[in-house]
Amino acid sequence: MVRMQAAGCTIYSLLLAYYHPPLQSTKGVELTALEFRRDCMQGLSNIVRKVQEKSPLKYPTVRQMACLDPSVMYRDPDRCKRQIKCLVQRFLQDKQLTGGVSAGDVILQQYRIHLDQERRKKELEAQGRKRKAEENHLEELKRRKKSILEVSQGLTRDADRFAEEAEGKAGSKMAMLIS
């Protein structure tokens, strides 16, 4: 193994030669720092791509597994239904799902039922919160009505008392004027 150094990077030429043949013919000294970095990035990208190709979990499969995240399930259930359907189809194609197509149908049905139950539960919770807020608002309106009635009754009593006093005073003034 021969070590190459450029721009502070150390990499084994054997690894680069295996995964990125164009670098095999060039020498590390001849490459400028930017070219070397670019070639290193391309080499690492090729390494990652080859590792991903040999991996049992492919990118689309992992991407579709996002539908198992509860926050995503409740935020966008339609997209999750499509993703779980594609995920089950992929498992059926790769023969990773025992039970065949019928097991896939059962999985999809259970997933839909779960999403529907959670949606209903969420709707009931929202409806309960709304009902509670409306009940609180109604109680507040009843308290306001009661206080307004008490104030109006007090004002009515005061008005009656002042009217009686005015009649009494007016009657005595009339009597004085008449006499």
PDB file of C-alpha atoms in Angstrom:
ATOM      1  CA  MET A   1       0.000   0.000   0.000  1.00  0.00           C
ATOM      2  CA  VAL A   2       1.392   3.368  -1.010  1.00  0.00           C
ATOM      3  CA  ARG A   3       0.263   6.478   0.845  1.00  0.00           C
ATOM      4  CA  MET A   4      -0.576   9.655  -1.059  1.00  0.00           C
ATOM      5  CA  GLN A   5      -0.781  13.061   0.601  1.00  0.00           C
ATOM      6  CA  ALA A   6      -2.152  16.264  -0.845  1.00  0.00           C
ATOM      7  CA  ALA A   7      -3.904  19.232   0.737  1.00  0.00           C
ATOM      8  CA  GLY A   8      -3.732  17.615   4.169  1.00  0.00           C
ATOM      9  CA  CYS A   9      -5.616  14.451   3.018  1.00  0.00           C
ATOM     10  CA  THR A  10      -4.170  10.951   3.387  1.00  0.00           C
ATOM     11  CA  ILE A  11      -5.637   8.095   1.391  1.00  0.00           C
ATOM     12  CA  TYR A  12      -4.451   4.682   0.377  1.00  0.00           C
ATOM     13  CA  SER A  13      -3.808   4.375  -3.328  1.00  0.00           C
ATOM     14  CA  LEU A  14      -4.825   0.731  -3.311  1.00  0.00           C
ATOM     15  CA  LEU A  15      -8.296   1.626  -2.089  1.00  0.00           C
ATOM     16  CA  LEU A  16      -8.602   4.384  -4.664  1.00  0.00           C
ATOM     17  CA  ALA A  17      -7.266   2.189  -7.425  1.00  0.00           C
ATOM     18  CA  TYR A  18      -9.829  -0.489  -6.629  1.00  0.00           C
ATOM     19  CA  TYR A  19     -12.841   1.780  -6.368  1.00  0.00           C
ATOM     20  CA  HIS A  20     -11.847   4.568  -8.752  1.00  0.00           C
ATOM     21  CA  PRO A  21      -9.602   3.419 -11.667  1.00  0.00           C
ATOM     22  CA  PRO A  22      -8.887   6.891 -13.188  1.00  0.00           C
ATOM     23  CA  LEU A  23      -6.974   7.819 -10.047  1.00  0.00           C
ATOM     24  CA  GLN A  24      -4.752   4.789 -10.464  1.00  0.00           C
ATOM     25  CA  SER A  25      -2.965   6.263 -13.463  1.00  0.00           C
ATOM     26  CA  THR A  26      -2.373   9.719 -11.965  1.00  0.00           C
ATOM     27  CA  LYS A  27       0.142  10.521  -9.299  1.00  0.00           C
ATOM     28  CA  GLY A  28      -0.805  12.434  -6.157  1.00  0.00           C
ATOM     29  CA  VAL A  29       1.822  15.115  -6.771  1.00  0.00           C
ATOM     30  CA  GLU A  30       0.484  15.961 -10.216  1.00  0.00           C
ATOM     31  CA  LEU A  31      -3.046  16.642  -8.985  1.00  0.00           C
ATOM     32  CA  THR A  32      -3.917  20.038  -7.716  1.00  0.00           C
ATOM     33  CA  ALA A  33      -5.589  20.245  -4.332  1.00  0.00           C
ATOM     34  CA  LEU A  34      -9.054  20.871  -5.772  1.00  0.00           C
ATOM     35  CA  GLU A  35      -8.799  18.094  -8.319  1.00  0.00           C
ATOM     36  CA  PHE A  36      -7.606  15.735  -5.639  1.00  0.00           C
ATOM     37  CA  ARG A  37     -10.503  16.637  -3.344  1.00  0.00           C
ATOM     38  CA  ARG A  38     -12.992  16.219  -6.174  1.00  0.00           C
ATOM     39  CA  ASP A  39     -11.534  12.845  -7.108  1.00  0.00           C
ATOM     40  CA  CYS A  40     -11.585  11.798  -3.447  1.00  0.00           C
ATOM     41  CA  MET A  41     -15.251  12.758  -3.193  1.00  0.00           C
ATOM     42  CA  GLN A  42     -16.048  10.819  -6.352  1.00  0.00           C
ATOM     43  CA  GLY A  43     -14.131   7.817  -5.033  1.00  0.00           C
ATOM     44  CA  LEU A  44     -15.948   7.924  -1.712  1.00  0.00           C
ATOM     45  CA  SER A  45     -19.258   8.313  -3.535  1.00  0.00           C
ATOM     46  CA  ASN A  46     -18.458   5.198  -5.554  1.00  0.00           C
ATOM     47  CA  ILE A  47     -17.575   3.311  -2.367  1.00  0.00           C
ATOM     48  CA  VAL A  48     -20.846   4.334  -0.722  1.00  0.00           C
ATOM     49  CA  ARG A  49     -22.838   3.464  -3.846  1.00  0.00           C
ATOM     50  CA  LYS A  50     -21.293  -0.012  -4.002  1.00  0.00           C
ATOM     51  CA  VAL A  51     -21.964  -0.586  -0.298  1.00  0.00           C
ATOM     52  CA  GLN A  52     -25.577   0.511  -0.773  1.00  0.00           C
ATOM     53  CA  GLU A  53     -25.990  -1.843  -3.727  1.00  0.00           C
ATOM     54  CA  LYS A  54     -24.917  -4.771  -1.581  1.00  0.00           C
ATOM     55  CA  SER A  55     -27.057  -3.687   1.363  1.00  0.00           C
ATOM     56  CA  PRO A  56     -30.300  -5.617   1.925  1.00  0.00           C
ATOM     57  CA  LEU A  57     -32.097  -2.357   2.705  1.00  0.00           C
ATOM     58  CA  LYS A  58     -32.315  -0.175  -0.353  1.00  0.00           C
ATOM     59  CA  TYR A  59     -32.888   3.565  -0.168  1.00  0.00           C
ATOM     60  CA  PRO A  60     -36.524   3.460  -1.405  1.00  0.00           C
ATOM     61  CA  THR A  61     -37.336   0.840   1.216  1.00  0.00           C
ATOM     62  CA  VAL A  62     -35.876   2.921   4.016  1.00  0.00           C
ATOM     63  CA  ARG A  63     -37.604   5.998   2.640  1.00  0.00           C
ATOM     64  CA  GLN A  64     -40.966   4.218   2.662  1.00  0.00           C
ATOM     65  CA  MET A  65     -40.415   3.121   6.249  1.00  0.00           C
ATOM     66  CA  ALA A  66     -40.978   6.740   7.236  1.00  0.00           C
ATOM     67  CA  CYS A  67     -44.669   5.844   7.161  1.00  0.00           C
ATOM     68  CA  LEU A  68     -44.095   3.966  10.431  1.00  0.00           C
ATOM     69  CA  ASP A  69     -43.237   7.204  12.245  1.00  0.00           C
ATOM     70  CA  PRO A  70     -46.320   8.160  14.326  1.00  0.00           C
ATOM     71  CA  SER A  71     -45.924  11.887  13.732  1.00  0.00           C
ATOM     72  CA  VAL A  72     -45.892  11.323   9.964  1.00  0.00           C
ATOM     73  CA  MET A  73     -48.801   8.867  10.221  1.00  0.00           C
ATOM     74  CA  TYR A  74     -51.090  11.422  11.809  1.00  0.00           C
ATOM     75  CA  ARG A  75     -49.891  14.403   9.809  1.00  0.00           C
ATOM     76  CA  ASP A  76     -50.285  12.848   6.342  1.00  0.00           C
ATOM     77  CA  PRO A  77     -52.178   9.530   6.487  1.00  0.00           C
ATOM     78  CA  ASP A  78     -52.856   9.327   2.728  1.00  0.00           C
ATOM     79  CA  ARG A  79     -49.174   9.484   1.848  1.00  0.00           C
ATOM     80  CA  CYS A  80     -48.418   6.901   4.536  1.00  0.00           C
ATOM     81  CA  LYS A  81     -51.025   4.538   3.104  1.00  0.00           C
ATOM     82  CA  ARG A  82     -49.338   4.783  -0.307  1.00  0.00           C
ATOM     83  CA  GLN A  83     -45.896   4.249   1.228  1.00  0.00           C
ATOM     84  CA  ILE A  84     -46.917   1.210   3.274  1.00  0.00           C
ATOM     85  CA  LYS A  85     -48.534  -0.277   0.159  1.00  0.00           C
ATOM     86  CA  CYS A  86     -45.274   0.164  -1.794  1.00  0.00           C
ATOM     87  CA  LEU A  87     -43.282  -1.218   1.137  1.00  0.00           C
ATOM     88  CA  VAL A  88     -45.446  -4.340   1.354  1.00  0.00           C
ATOM     89  CA  GLN A  89     -45.178  -4.801  -2.428  1.00  0.00           C
ATOM     90  CA  ARG A  90     -41.390  -4.567  -2.201  1.00  0.00           C
ATOM     91  CA  PHE A  91     -41.316  -7.146   0.597  1.00  0.00           C
ATOM     92  CA  LEU A  92     -43.540  -9.424  -1.471  1.00  0.00           C
ATOM     93  CA  GLN A  93     -41.276  -9.022  -4.523  1.00  0.00           C
ATOM     94  CA  ASP A  94     -38.177  -9.789  -2.451  1.00  0.00           C
ATOM     95  CA  LYS A  95     -39.980 -12.750  -0.832  1.00  0.00           C
ATOM     96  CA  GLN A  96     -39.251 -11.324   2.613  1.00  0.00           C
ATOM     97  CA  LEU A  97     -42.869 -11.563   3.723  1.00  0.00           C
ATOM     98  CA  THR A  98     -44.044 -14.982   4.832  1.00  0.00           C
ATOM     99  CA  GLY A  99     -47.633 -15.717   3.969  1.00  0.00           C
ATOM    100  CA  GLY A 100     -47.522 -14.168   0.520  1.00  0.00           C
ATOM    101  CA  VAL A 101     -50.091 -11.777  -0.888  1.00  0.00           C
ATOM    102  CA  SER A 102     -52.722 -12.587   1.734  1.00  0.00           C
ATOM    103  CA  ALA A 103     -50.317 -11.557   4.517  1.00  0.00           C
ATOM    104  CA  GLY A 104     -49.628  -8.319   2.649  1.00  0.00           C
ATOM    105  CA  ASP A 105     -53.352  -7.622   2.364  1.00  0.00           C
ATOM    106  CA  VAL A 106     -53.786  -8.251   6.091  1.00  0.00           C
ATOM    107  CA  ILE A 107     -50.928  -5.869   6.881  1.00  0.00           C
ATOM    108  CA  LEU A 108     -52.417  -3.141   4.690  1.00  0.00           C
ATOM    109  CA  GLN A 109     -55.865  -3.646   6.198  1.00  0.00           C
ATOM    110  CA  GLN A 110     -54.523  -3.497   9.768  1.00  0.00           C
ATOM    111  CA  TYR A 111     -52.521  -0.377   8.938  1.00  0.00           C
ATOM    112  CA  ARG A 112     -55.589   1.357   7.451  1.00  0.00           C
ATOM    113  CA  ILE A 113     -57.703   0.370  10.454  1.00  0.00           C
ATOM    114  CA  HIS A 114     -55.053   1.730  12.808  1.00  0.00           C
ATOM    115  CA  LEU A 115     -54.856   5.032  10.937  1.00  0.00           C
ATOM    116  CA  ASP A 116     -58.652   5.334  10.870  1.00  0.00           C
ATOM    117  CA  GLN A 117     -58.891   4.609  14.601  1.00  0.00           C
ATOM    118  CA  GLU A 118     -56.230   7.182  15.382  1.00  0.00           C
ATOM    119  CA  ARG A 119     -57.939   9.730  13.126  1.00  0.00           C
ATOM    120  CA  ARG A 120     -61.263   9.139  14.882  1.00  0.00           C
ATOM    121  CA  LYS A 121     -59.584   9.371  18.275  1.00  0.00           C
ATOM    122  CA  LYS A 122     -57.958  12.647  17.272  1.00  0.00           C
ATOM    123  CA  GLU A 123     -61.269  14.001  15.985  1.00  0.00           C
ATOM    124  CA  LEU A 124     -63.030  12.993  19.213  1.00  0.00           C
ATOM    125  CA  GLU A 125     -60.325  14.687  21.284  1.00  0.00           C
ATOM    126  CA  ALA A 126     -60.637  17.849  19.199  1.00  0.00           C
ATOM    127  CA  GLN A 127     -64.417  17.685  19.473  1.00  0.00           C
ATOM    128  CA  GLY A 128     -64.135  17.192  23.254  1.00  0.00           C
ATOM    129  CA  ARG A 129     -61.814  20.193  23.584  1.00  0.00           C
ATOM    130  CA  LYS A 130     -64.182  22.285  21.479  1.00  0.00           C
ATOM    131  CA  ARG A 131     -67.191  21.132  23.534  1.00  0.00           C
ATOM    132  CA  LYS A 132     -65.340  21.938  26.777  1.00  0.00           C
ATOM    133  CA  ALA A 133     -64.440  25.411  25.479  1.00  0.00           C
ATOM    134  CA  GLU A 134     -68.068  26.020  24.463  1.00  0.00           C
ATOM    135  CA  GLU A 135     -69.314  24.834  27.871  1.00  0.00           C
ATOM    136  CA  ASN A 136     -66.853  27.175  29.598  1.00  0.00           C
ATOM    137  CA  HIS A 137     -68.006  30.024  27.363  1.00  0.00           C
ATOM    138  CA  LEU A 138     -71.651  29.205  28.156  1.00  0.00           C
ATOM    139  CA  GLU A 139     -70.917  29.191  31.907  1.00  0.00           C
ATOM    140  CA  GLU A 140     -69.183  32.558  31.565  1.00  0.00           C
ATOM    141  CA  LEU A 141     -72.212  33.945  29.700  1.00  0.00           C
ATOM    142  CA  LYS A 142     -74.524  32.610  32.433  1.00  0.00           C
ATOM    143  CA  ARG A 143     -72.397  34.324  35.115  1.00  0.00           C
ATOM    144  CA  ARG A 144     -72.483  37.566  33.161  1.00  0.00           C
ATOM    145  CA  LYS A 145     -76.254  37.289  32.718  1.00  0.00           C
ATOM    146  CA  LYS A 146     -76.697  36.706  36.456  1.00  0.00           C
ATOM    147  CA  SER A 147     -74.551  39.711  37.366  1.00  0.00           C
ATOM    148  CA  ILE A 148     -76.365  41.892  34.800  1.00  0.00           C
ATOM    149  CA  LEU A 149     -79.729  40.782  36.237  1.00  0.00           C
ATOM    150  CA  GLU A 150     -78.543  41.609  39.768  1.00  0.00           C
ATOM    151  CA  VAL A 151     -77.344  45.045  38.660  1.00  0.00           C
ATOM    152  CA  SER A 152     -80.582  45.728  36.771  1.00  0.00           C
ATOM    153  CA  GLN A 153     -82.694  44.649  39.776  1.00  0.00           C
ATOM    154  CA  GLY A 154     -80.623  46.932  42.023  1.00  0.00           C
ATOM    155  CA  LEU A 155     -81.084  49.791  39.581  1.00  0.00           C
ATOM    156  CA  THR A 156     -84.835  49.095  39.422  1.00  0.00           C
ATOM    157  CA  ARG A 157     -85.086  49.217  43.238  1.00  0.00           C
ATOM    158  CA  ASP A 158     -83.083  52.435  43.344  1.00  0.00           C
ATOM    159  CA  ALA A 159     -85.242  53.952  40.591  1.00  0.00           C
ATOM    160  CA  ASP A 160     -88.443  52.986  42.459  1.00  0.00           C
ATOM    161  CA  ARG A 161     -87.098  54.428  45.713  1.00  0.00           C
ATOM    162  CA  PHE A 162     -86.045  57.665  44.017  1.00  0.00           C
ATOM    163  CA  ALA A 163     -89.429  57.875  42.282  1.00  0.00           C
ATOM    164  CA  GLU A 164     -91.245  57.479  45.619  1.00  0.00           C
ATOM    165  CA  GLU A 165     -89.030  60.132  47.201  1.00  0.00           C
ATOM    166  CA  ALA A 166     -89.664  62.445  44.278  1.00  0.00           C
ATOM    167  CA  GLU A 167     -93.413  61.887  44.532  1.00  0.00           C
ATOM    168  CA  GLY A 168     -93.284  62.544  48.264  1.00  0.00           C
ATOM    169  CA  LYS A 169     -91.277  65.732  47.834  1.00  0.00           C
ATOM    170  CA  ALA A 170     -93.297  66.812  44.843  1.00  0.00           C
ATOM    171  CA  GLY A 171     -96.515  66.250  46.788  1.00  0.00           C
ATOM    172  CA  SER A 172     -95.336  68.413  49.711  1.00  0.00           C
ATOM    173  CA  LYS A 173     -94.179  71.177  47.351  1.00  0.00           C
ATOM    174  CA  MET A 174     -97.561  71.092  45.614  1.00  0.00           C
ATOM    175  CA  ALA A 175     -99.282  71.332  48.956  1.00  0.00           C
ATOM    176  CA  MET A 176     -97.173  74.361  49.864  1.00  0.00           C
ATOM    177  CA  LEU A 177     -97.916  76.025  46.567  1.00  0.00           C
ATOM    178  CA  ILE A 178    -101.624  75.432  46.904  1.00  0.00           C
ATOM    179  CA  SER A 179    -101.810  76.870  50.352  1.00  0.00           C
TER     180      SER A 179
END
